[in-house]
Coordinates of C-alpha atoms and ligand atoms in Angstrom, one line a residue:
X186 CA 0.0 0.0 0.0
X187 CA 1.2 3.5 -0.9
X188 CA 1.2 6.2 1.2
X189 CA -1.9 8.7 2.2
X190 CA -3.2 10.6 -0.9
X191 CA -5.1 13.8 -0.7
X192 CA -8.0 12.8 -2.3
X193 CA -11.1 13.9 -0.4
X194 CA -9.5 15.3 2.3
X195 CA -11.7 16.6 5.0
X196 CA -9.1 19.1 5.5
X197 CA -5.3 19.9 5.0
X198 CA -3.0 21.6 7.2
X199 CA -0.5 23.5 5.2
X200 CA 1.1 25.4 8.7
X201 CA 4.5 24.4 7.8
X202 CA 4.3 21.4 10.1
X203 CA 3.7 18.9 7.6
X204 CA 0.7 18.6 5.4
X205 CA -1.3 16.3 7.6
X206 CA -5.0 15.9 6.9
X207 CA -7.9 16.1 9.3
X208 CA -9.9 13.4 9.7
X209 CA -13.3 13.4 10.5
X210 CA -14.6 11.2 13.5
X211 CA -18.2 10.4 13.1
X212 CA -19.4 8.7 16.2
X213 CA -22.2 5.6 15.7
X214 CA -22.3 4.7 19.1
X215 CA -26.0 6.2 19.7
X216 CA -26.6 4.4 16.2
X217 CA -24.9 1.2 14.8
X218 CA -23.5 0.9 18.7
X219 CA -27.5 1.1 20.5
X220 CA -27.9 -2.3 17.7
X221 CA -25.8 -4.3 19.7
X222 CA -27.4 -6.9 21.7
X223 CA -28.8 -6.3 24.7
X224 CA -27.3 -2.6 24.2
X225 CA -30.1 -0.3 24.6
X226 CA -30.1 2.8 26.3
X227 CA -32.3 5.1 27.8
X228 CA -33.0 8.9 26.9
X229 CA -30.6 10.4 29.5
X230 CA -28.1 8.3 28.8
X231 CA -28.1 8.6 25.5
X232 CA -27.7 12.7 26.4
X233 CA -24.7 12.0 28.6
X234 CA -23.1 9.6 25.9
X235 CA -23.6 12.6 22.9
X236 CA -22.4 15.2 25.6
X237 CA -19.3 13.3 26.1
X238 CA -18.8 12.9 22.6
X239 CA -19.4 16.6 21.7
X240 CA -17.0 17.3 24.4
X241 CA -14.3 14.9 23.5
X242 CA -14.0 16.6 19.4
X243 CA -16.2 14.0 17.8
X244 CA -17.2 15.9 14.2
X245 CA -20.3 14.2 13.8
X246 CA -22.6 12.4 16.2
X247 CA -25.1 9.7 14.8
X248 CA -27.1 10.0 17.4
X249 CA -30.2 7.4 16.1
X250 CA -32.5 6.2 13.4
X251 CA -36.0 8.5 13.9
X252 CA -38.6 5.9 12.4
X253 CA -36.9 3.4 13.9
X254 CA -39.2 4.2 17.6
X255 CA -40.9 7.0 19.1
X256 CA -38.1 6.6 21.6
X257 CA -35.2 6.9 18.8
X258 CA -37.1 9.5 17.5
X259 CA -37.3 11.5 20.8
X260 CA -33.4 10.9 22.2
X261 CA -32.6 12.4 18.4
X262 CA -34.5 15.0 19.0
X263 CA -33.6 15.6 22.2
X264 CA -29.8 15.6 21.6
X265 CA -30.2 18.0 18.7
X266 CA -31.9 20.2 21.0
X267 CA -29.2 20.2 23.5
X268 CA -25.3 19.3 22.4
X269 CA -23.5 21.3 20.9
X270 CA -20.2 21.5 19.2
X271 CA -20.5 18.3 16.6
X272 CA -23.0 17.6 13.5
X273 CA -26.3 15.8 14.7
X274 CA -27.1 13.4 12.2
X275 CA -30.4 10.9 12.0
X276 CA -30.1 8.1 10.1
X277 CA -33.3 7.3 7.2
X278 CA -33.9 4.9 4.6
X279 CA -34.3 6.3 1.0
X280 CA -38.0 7.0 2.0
X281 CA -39.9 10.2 2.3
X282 CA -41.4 9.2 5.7
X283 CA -38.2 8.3 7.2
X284 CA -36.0 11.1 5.8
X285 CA -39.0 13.4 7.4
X286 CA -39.0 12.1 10.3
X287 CA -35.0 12.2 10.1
X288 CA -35.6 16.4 9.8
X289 CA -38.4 16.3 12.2
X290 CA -35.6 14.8 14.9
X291 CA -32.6 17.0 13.9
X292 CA -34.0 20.1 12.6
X293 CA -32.9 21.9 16.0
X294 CA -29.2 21.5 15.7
X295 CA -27.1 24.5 14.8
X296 CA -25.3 21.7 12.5
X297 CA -27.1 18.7 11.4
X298 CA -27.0 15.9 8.7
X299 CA -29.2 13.7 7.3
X300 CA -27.4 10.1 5.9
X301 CA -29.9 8.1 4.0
X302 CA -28.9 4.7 3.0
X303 CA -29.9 1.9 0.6
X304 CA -28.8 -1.3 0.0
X305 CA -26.1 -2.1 -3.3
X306 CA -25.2 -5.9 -3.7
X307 CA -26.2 -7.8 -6.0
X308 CA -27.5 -10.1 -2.7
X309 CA -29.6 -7.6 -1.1
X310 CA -31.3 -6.2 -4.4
X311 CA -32.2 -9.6 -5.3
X312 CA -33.5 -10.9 -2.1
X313 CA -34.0 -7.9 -0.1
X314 CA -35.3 -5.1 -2.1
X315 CA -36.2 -7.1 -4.9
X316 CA -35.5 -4.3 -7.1
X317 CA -33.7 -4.0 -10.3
X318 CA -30.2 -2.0 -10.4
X319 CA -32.2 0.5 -12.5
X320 CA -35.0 1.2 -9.3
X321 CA -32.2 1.2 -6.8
X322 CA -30.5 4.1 -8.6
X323 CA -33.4 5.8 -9.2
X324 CA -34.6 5.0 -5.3
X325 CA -31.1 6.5 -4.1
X326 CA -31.0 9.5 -5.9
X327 CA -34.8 10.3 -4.9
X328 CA -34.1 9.8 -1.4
X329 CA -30.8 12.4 -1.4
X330 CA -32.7 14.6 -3.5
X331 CA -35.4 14.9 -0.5
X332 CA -32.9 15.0 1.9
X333 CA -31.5 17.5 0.1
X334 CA -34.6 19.6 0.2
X335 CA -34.5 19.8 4.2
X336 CA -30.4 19.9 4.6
X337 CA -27.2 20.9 3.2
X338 CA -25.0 18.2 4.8
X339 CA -26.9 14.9 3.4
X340 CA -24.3 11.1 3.7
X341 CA -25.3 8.7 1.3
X342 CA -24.3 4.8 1.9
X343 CA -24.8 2.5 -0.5
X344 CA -25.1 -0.5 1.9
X345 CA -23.6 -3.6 1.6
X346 CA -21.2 -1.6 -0.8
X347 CA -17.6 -4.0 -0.3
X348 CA -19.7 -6.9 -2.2
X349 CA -21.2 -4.5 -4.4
X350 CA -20.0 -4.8 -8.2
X351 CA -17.8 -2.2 -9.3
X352 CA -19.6 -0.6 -12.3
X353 CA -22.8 -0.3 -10.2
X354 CA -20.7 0.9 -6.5
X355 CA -19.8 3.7 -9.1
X356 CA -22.9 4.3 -11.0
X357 CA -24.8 4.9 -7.9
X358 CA -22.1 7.1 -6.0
X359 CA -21.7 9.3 -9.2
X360 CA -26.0 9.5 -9.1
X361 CA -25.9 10.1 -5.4
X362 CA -22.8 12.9 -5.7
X363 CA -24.8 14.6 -8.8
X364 CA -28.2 14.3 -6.5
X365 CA -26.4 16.4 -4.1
X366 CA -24.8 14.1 -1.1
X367 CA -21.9 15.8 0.0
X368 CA -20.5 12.4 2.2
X369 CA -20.2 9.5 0.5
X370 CA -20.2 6.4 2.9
X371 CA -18.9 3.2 2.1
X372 CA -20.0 0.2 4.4
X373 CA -18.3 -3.1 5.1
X374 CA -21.5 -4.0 6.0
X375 CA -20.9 -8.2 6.8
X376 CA -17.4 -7.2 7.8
X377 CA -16.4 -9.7 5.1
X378 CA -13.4 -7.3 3.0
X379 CA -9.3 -7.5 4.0
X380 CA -7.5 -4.8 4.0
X381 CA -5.9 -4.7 0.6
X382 CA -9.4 -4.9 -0.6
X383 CA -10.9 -1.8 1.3
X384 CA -7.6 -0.1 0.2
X385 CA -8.1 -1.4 -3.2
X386 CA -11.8 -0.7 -3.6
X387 CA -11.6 3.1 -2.4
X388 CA -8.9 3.6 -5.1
X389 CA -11.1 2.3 -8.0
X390 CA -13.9 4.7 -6.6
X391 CA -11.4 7.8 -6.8
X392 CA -10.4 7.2 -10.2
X393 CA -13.4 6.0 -11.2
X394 CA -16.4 8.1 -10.2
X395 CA -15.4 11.4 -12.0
X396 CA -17.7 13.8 -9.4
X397 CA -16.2 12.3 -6.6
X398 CA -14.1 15.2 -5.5
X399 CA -17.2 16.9 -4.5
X400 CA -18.2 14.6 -1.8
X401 CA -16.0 13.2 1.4
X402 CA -15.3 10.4 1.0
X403 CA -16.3 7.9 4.6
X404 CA -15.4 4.4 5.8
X405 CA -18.0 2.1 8.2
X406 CA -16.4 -1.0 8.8
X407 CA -18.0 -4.2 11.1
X408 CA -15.4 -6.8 12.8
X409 CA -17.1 -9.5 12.1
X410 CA -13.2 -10.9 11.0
X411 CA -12.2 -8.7 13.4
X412 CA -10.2 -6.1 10.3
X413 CA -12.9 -3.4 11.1
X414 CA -9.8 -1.3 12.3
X415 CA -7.1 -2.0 9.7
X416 CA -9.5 -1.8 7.2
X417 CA -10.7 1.5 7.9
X418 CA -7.1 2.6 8.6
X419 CA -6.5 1.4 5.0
X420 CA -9.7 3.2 3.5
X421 CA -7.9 6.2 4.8
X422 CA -4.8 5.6 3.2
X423 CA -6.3 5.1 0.1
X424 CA -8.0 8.1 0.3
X425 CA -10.9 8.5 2.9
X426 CA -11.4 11.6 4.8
X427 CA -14.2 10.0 7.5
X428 CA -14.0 6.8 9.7
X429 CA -17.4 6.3 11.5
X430 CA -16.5 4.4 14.3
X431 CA -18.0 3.2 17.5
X432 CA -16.5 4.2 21.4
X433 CA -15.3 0.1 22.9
X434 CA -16.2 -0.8 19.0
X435 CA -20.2 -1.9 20.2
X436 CA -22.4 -2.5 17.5
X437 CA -24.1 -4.7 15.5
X438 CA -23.1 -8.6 15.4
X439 CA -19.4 -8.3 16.6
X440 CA -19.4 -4.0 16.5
X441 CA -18.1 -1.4 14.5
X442 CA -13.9 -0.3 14.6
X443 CA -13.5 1.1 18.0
X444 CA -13.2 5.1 17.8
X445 CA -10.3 5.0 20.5
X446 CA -8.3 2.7 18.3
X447 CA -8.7 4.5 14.9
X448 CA -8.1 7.9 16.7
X449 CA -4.9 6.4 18.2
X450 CA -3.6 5.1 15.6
X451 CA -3.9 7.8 13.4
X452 CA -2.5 9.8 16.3
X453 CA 0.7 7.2 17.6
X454 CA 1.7 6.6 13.8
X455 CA 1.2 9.8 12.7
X456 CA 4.4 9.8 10.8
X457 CA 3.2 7.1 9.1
X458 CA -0.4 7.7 8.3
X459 CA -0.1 11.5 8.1
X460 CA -3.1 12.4 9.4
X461 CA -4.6 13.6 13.0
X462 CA -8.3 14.0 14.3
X463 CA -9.9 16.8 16.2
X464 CA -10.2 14.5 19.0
X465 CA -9.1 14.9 22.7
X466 CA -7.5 12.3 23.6
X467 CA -7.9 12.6 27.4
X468 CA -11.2 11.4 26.9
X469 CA -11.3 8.1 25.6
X470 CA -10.7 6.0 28.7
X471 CA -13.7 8.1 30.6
X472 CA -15.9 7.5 27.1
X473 CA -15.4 4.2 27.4
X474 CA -16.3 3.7 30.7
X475 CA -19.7 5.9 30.0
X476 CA -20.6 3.7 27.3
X477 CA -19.3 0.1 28.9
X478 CA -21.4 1.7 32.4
X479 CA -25.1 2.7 30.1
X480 CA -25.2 -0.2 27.5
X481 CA -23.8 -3.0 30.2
X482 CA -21.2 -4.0 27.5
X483 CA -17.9 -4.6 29.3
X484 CA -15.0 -3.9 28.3
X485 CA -12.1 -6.5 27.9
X486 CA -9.2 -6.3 30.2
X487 CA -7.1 -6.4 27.3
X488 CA -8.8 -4.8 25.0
X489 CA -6.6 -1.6 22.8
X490 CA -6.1 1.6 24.8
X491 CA -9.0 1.3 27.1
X492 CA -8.6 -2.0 28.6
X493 CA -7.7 -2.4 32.2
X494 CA -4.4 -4.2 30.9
X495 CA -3.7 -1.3 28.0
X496 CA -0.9 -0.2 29.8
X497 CA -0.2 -3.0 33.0
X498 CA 4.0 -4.2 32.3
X499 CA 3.6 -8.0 34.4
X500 CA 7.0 -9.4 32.8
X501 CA 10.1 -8.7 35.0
X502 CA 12.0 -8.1 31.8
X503 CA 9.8 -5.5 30.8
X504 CA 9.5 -3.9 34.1
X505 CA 12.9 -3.0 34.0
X506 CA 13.0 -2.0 31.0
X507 CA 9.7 0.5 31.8
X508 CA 11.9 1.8 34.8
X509 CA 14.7 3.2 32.9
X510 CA 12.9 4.2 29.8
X511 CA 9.4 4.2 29.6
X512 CA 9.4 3.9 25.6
X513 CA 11.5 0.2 25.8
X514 CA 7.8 -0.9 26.1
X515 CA 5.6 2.1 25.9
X516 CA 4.4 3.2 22.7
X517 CA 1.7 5.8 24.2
X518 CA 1.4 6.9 27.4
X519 CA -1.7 6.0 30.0
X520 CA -2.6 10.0 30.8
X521 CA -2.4 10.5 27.2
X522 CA -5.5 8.4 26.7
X523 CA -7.1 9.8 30.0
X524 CA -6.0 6.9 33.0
X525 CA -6.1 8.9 35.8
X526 CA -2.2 9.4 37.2
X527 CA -2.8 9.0 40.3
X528 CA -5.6 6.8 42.4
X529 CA -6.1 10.0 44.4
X530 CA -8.0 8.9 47.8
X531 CA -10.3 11.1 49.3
X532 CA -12.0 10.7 52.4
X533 CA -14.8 11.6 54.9
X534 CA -13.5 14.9 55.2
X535 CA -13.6 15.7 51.4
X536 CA -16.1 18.6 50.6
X537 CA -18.4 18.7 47.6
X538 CA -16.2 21.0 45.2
X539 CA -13.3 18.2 45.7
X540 CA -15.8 15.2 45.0
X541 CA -16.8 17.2 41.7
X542 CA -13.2 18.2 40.9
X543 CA -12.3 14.2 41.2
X544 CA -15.3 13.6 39.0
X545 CA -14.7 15.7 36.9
X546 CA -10.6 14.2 36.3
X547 CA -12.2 11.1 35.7
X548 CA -14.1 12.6 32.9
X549 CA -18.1 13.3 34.4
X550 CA -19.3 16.6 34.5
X551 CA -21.9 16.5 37.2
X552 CA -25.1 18.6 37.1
X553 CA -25.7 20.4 40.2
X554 CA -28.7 18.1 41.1
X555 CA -26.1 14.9 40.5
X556 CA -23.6 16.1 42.9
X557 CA -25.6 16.6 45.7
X558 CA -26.9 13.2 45.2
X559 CA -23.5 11.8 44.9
X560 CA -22.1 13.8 47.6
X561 CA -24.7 12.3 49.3
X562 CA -23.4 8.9 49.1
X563 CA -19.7 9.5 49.1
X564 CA -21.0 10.9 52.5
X565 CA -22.6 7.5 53.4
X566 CA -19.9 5.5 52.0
X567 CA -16.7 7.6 53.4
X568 CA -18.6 6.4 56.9
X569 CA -18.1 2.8 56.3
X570 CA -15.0 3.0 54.5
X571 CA -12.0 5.1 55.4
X572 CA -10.4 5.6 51.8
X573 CA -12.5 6.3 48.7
X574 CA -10.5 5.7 45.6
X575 CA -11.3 6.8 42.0
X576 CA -12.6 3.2 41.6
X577 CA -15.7 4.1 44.1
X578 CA -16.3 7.7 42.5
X579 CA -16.8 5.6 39.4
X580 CA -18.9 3.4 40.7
X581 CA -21.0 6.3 42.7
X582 CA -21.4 8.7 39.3
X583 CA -22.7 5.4 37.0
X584 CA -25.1 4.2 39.3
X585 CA -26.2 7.9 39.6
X586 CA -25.9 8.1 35.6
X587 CA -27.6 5.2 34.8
X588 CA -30.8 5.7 36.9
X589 CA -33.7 7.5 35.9
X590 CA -34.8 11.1 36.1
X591 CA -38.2 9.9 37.1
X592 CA -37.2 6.8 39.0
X593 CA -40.4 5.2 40.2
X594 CA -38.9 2.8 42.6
X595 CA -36.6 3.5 45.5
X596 CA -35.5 1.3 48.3
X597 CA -36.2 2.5 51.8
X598 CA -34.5 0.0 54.2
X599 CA -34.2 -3.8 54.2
X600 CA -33.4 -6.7 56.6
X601 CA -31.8 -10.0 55.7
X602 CA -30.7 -12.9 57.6
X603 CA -29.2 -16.3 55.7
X604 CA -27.3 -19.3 57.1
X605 CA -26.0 -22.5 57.0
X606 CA -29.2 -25.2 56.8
X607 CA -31.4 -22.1 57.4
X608 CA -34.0 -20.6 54.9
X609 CA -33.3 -16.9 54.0
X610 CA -35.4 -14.4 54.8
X611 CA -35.8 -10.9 53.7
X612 CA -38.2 -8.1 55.2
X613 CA -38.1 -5.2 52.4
X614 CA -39.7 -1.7 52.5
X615 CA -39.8 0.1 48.8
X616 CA -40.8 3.5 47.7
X617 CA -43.0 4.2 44.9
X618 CA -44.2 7.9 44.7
X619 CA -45.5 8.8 48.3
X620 CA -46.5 5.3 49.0
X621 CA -44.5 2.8 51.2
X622 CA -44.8 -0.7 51.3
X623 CA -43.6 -3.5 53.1
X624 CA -42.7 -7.4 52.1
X625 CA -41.5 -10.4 54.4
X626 CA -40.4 -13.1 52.1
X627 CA -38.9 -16.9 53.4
X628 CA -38.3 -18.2 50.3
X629 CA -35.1 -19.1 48.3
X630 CA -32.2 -20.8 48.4
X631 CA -29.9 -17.8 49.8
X632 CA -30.3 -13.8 50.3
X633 CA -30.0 -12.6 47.0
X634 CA -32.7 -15.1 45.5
X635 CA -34.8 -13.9 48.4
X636 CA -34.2 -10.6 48.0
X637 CA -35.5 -11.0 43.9
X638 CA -38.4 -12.7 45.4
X639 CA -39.0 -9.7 47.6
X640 CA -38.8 -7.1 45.0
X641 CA -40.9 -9.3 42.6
X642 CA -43.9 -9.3 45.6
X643 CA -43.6 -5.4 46.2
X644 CA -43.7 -4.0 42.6
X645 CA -45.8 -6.4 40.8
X646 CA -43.3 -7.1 38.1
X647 CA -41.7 -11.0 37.4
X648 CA -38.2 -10.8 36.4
X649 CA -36.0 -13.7 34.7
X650 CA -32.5 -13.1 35.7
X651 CA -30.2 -13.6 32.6
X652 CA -26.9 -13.0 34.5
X653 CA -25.7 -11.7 37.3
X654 CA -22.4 -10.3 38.2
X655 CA -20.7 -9.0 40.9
X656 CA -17.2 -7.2 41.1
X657 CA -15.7 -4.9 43.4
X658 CA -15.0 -1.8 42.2
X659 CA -11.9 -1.0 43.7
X660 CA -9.1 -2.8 46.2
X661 CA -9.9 -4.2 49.4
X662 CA -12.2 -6.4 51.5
X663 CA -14.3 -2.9 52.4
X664 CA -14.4 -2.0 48.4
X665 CA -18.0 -1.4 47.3
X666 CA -19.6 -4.1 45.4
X667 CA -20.9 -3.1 41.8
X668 CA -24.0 -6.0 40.5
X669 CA -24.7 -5.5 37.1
X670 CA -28.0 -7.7 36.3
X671 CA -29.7 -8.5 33.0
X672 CA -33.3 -9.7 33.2
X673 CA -36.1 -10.8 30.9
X674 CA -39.6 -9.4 31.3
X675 CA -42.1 -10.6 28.8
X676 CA -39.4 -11.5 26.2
X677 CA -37.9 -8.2 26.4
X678 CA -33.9 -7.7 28.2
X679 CA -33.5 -5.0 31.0
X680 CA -29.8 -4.6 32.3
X681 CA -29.8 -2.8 36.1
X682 CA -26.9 -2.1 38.4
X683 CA -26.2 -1.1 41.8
X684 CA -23.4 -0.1 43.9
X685 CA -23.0 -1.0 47.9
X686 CA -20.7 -2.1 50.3
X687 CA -23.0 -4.6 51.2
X688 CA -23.6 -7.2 48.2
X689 CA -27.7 -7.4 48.8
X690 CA -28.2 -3.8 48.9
X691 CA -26.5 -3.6 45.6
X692 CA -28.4 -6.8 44.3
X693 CA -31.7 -4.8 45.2
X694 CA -30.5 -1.5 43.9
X695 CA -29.7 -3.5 40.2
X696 CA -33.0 -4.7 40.5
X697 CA -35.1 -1.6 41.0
X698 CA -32.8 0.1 38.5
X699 CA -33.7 -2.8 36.2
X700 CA -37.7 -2.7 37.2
X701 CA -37.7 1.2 36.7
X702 CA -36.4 1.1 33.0
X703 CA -39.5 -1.2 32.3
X704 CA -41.7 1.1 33.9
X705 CA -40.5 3.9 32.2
X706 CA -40.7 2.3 28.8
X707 CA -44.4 1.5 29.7
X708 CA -44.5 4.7 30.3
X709 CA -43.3 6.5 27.2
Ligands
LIG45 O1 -23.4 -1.4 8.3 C1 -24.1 -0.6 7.5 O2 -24.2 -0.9 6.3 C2 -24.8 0.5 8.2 C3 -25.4 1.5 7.2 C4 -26.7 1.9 7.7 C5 -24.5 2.6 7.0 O3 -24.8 0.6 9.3
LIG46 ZN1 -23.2 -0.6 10.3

């Protein structure tokens, strides 16, 4: 593979310090990443995820697919509304209903974008669309052209494009180009192409499609053979000015390429890629933990740049080496991505403004409402343990994060006694609005199964757990206890989590937070 060319370029920087292009992030997360199994987010998270994303330099923000539900429709809507600093863009089929309800969503942003999409392969026409190559070129074009009628900044993917055939991938970007699409996106939707292919197919496109110098040209690669990333890494090199990308890589099937590793490695081989992104660096590790905390996807100790073993040196050879120079092993450095350098501890006698300012490091910007209800329980907490380390902050601001603004359920207090030959038994006490009410269950085969039965009695609502996890969020036998749950309620998945000391409370606090996401979607 040759080196970059400066086709498409997004941008160029001729300061004198080397002609390195710019470019373009657009984020899927809220999108492509919300398709993930078991994934799905709720409309404040989604907020919190497109703030972060705004903050951190990502150009565009795919922040859903409007027709898709009245609750895609409304996080859109609501995002356009409120973030600012990156493109909002709604996803839409080449339909007049979707692409206006695309518009209806995003119309608010100071900078939005509509991408409309249609299928390409030979495949997906036959079986899928069962339309001739003729309809599909006249479909695409229509659909830009009404997009066009709302917006100036209209993406056009012509999905399924790496099996697409040649002559046609071309006919139907030229159309799209001429129809007015100013982004021309090229999906990998199976994740099936290599690397040389990608490269090899973006080339043909530049040489080939003679408006194409009029639109940017955009990679979307899946990793379903795991390439996602060194395939869009070689789109740009062969020309591509956008990756869209996913934070931790979620998305549909096996996920997209992972934003923090694209970014990186544009950034780390700079010298060989020639290119750099408007992103701030400092913020992948706390984006990562945003989106691993709202969707329940974790992320893999050693998974690129974000994983807990990123940057951990076990080998006694390599230890050395890292004390006298860091670069024997290092190739980037942990701050640089955003791991906090130092586990600062704070403790009982920590005020508010140094709970926020810790927060804050760690990459959440707290309302004021959200810091006096963490403060709140760093207050409780600092009481039963003496040290509170990043790892408990964490835990305190997700659980606050990932509840709702109208939370219908709340515990009160609860009582629990287990042992050994003994049946468990739970006396509970919930909230729900004004009212209180009180459950004593014997029933179980241990405190947490009795606890589920006790919650199940109070609100009314059956639960099938799907797993169950615990983990302690930071060193130590006093270290709070995080549960993450996913359930099943009439064939649907809710994920809940909760963060104690105490292993039951947590278990019950994952549970309401689970049991208040159904209510709120019977809600909306
Ligand atoms: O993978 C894909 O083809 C997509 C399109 C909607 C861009 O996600
Ligand atoms: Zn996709």
């Amino acid at each position: 593979m040759s080196q970059p060319k400066t086709v498409n370029d997004a941008s160029t920087d001729t300061s004198g310090s080397g002609a390195a292009r710019t470019i373009k992030i657009f984020d899927t997360t809220l999108r492509d990443g919300e398709q993930s199994p078991g994934a799905s987010m709720n409309l404040t998270e989604k907020l919190e995820v497109a703030q972060l994303l705004a903050e951190m330099g990502v150009d565009v923000i795919e922040a859903g697919f409007p027709i898709a539900s009245p609750g895609d429709f409304e996080a859109v809507k609501l995002i356009a509304q409120t973030v600012r600093g990156s493109t909002i863009c709604g996803l839409a089929r080449c339909s007049d209903q979707d692409i206006d309800r695309a518009w209806e969503a995003i119309k608010h942003a100071p900078s939005s974008r509509i991408h409309v999409f249609l299928a390409t392969s030979a495949i997906h026409r036959e079986f899928k669309l069962r339309m001739s190559p003729d309809e599909v070129v006249e479909r695409a074009v229509a659909g830009v052209r009404r997009a066009v009628g709302y917006c100036d900044d209209v993406e056009f993917s012509p999905e399924d494009a790496c099996r697409t055939e040649h002559d046609f991938l071309c006919q139907v970007v030229e159309a799209a180009i001429d129809a007015g699409a100013t982004t021309i996106n090229i999906p990998d939707t199976v994740g099936y192409a290599t690397p040389r292919e990608i490269y090899d197919r973006f080339s043909m496109l530049c040489e080939r499609v003679p408006n194409i110098d009029k639109a940017v040209i955009s990679t979307h690669c899946h990793d379903d053979l795991g390439m996602a990333v060194a395939n869009s890494l070689a789109a740009v090199q062969a020309g591509a000015g956008q990756i869209e990308c996913t934070i931790n890589g979620i998305g549909e099937r096996a996920g997209n390429a992972a934003l923090e590793e694209v970014v990186m490695a544009l950034r780390t081989r700079s010298d060989y890629y020639e290119c750099k992104t408007n992103i701030d660096t400092k913020r992948l590790v706390p984006a990562s933990r945003l989106v691993s905390k709202t969707t329940g996807i974790q992320v893999q100790r050693n998974k690129a740049i974000v994983g807990r073993n990123a940057f951990a040196h076990e080998s006694g050879i390599h230890q050395d080496g890292m004390l006298k120079e860091r670069s024997t092993y290092e190739i980037m450095s942990p701050e640089d991505v955003g791991f906090a350098k130092t586990d600062l501890v704070l403790g009982k006698h920590s005020g508010r403004a140094a709970l926020a300012d810790r927060a804050k490091t760690l990459g959440f910007t707290l309302t004021g409402e959200q810091l006096r209800e963490v403060f709140e329980q760093f207050k409780a907490l600092a009481d039963k343990k003496k040290e509170i380390y990043d790892g408990d902050i964490i835990a305190l601001v997700q659980q606050q994060i990932s509840g709702l603004a109208d939370e219908q359920w709340s515990l009160v207090d609860y009582v629990v006694t287990s042992g050994h030959r003994r049946s468990p038994q739970v006396e509970l006490t919930l909230r729900h609005g004004e009212k209180e009410q009180t459950e004593r269950v014997e029933q179980g085969d241990g405190p947490i199964d009795a606890a589920f039965w006790a919650v199940e009695k109070i609100t009314g609502i059956e639960l099938v757990c799907k797993d169950f996890r615990v983990r302690s969020a930071t060193l130590g036998r006093d270290a709070i206890g995080e549960v993450n749950l996913e359930v099943e309620h009439k064939g649907r998945s809710y994920r809940g989590v909760g963060v104690s000391t105490d292993s039951v409370e947590s278990t019950i606090l994952a549970m309401l937070n689970a049991i208040n996401r159904i209510e709120s979607e019977r809600a909306s």
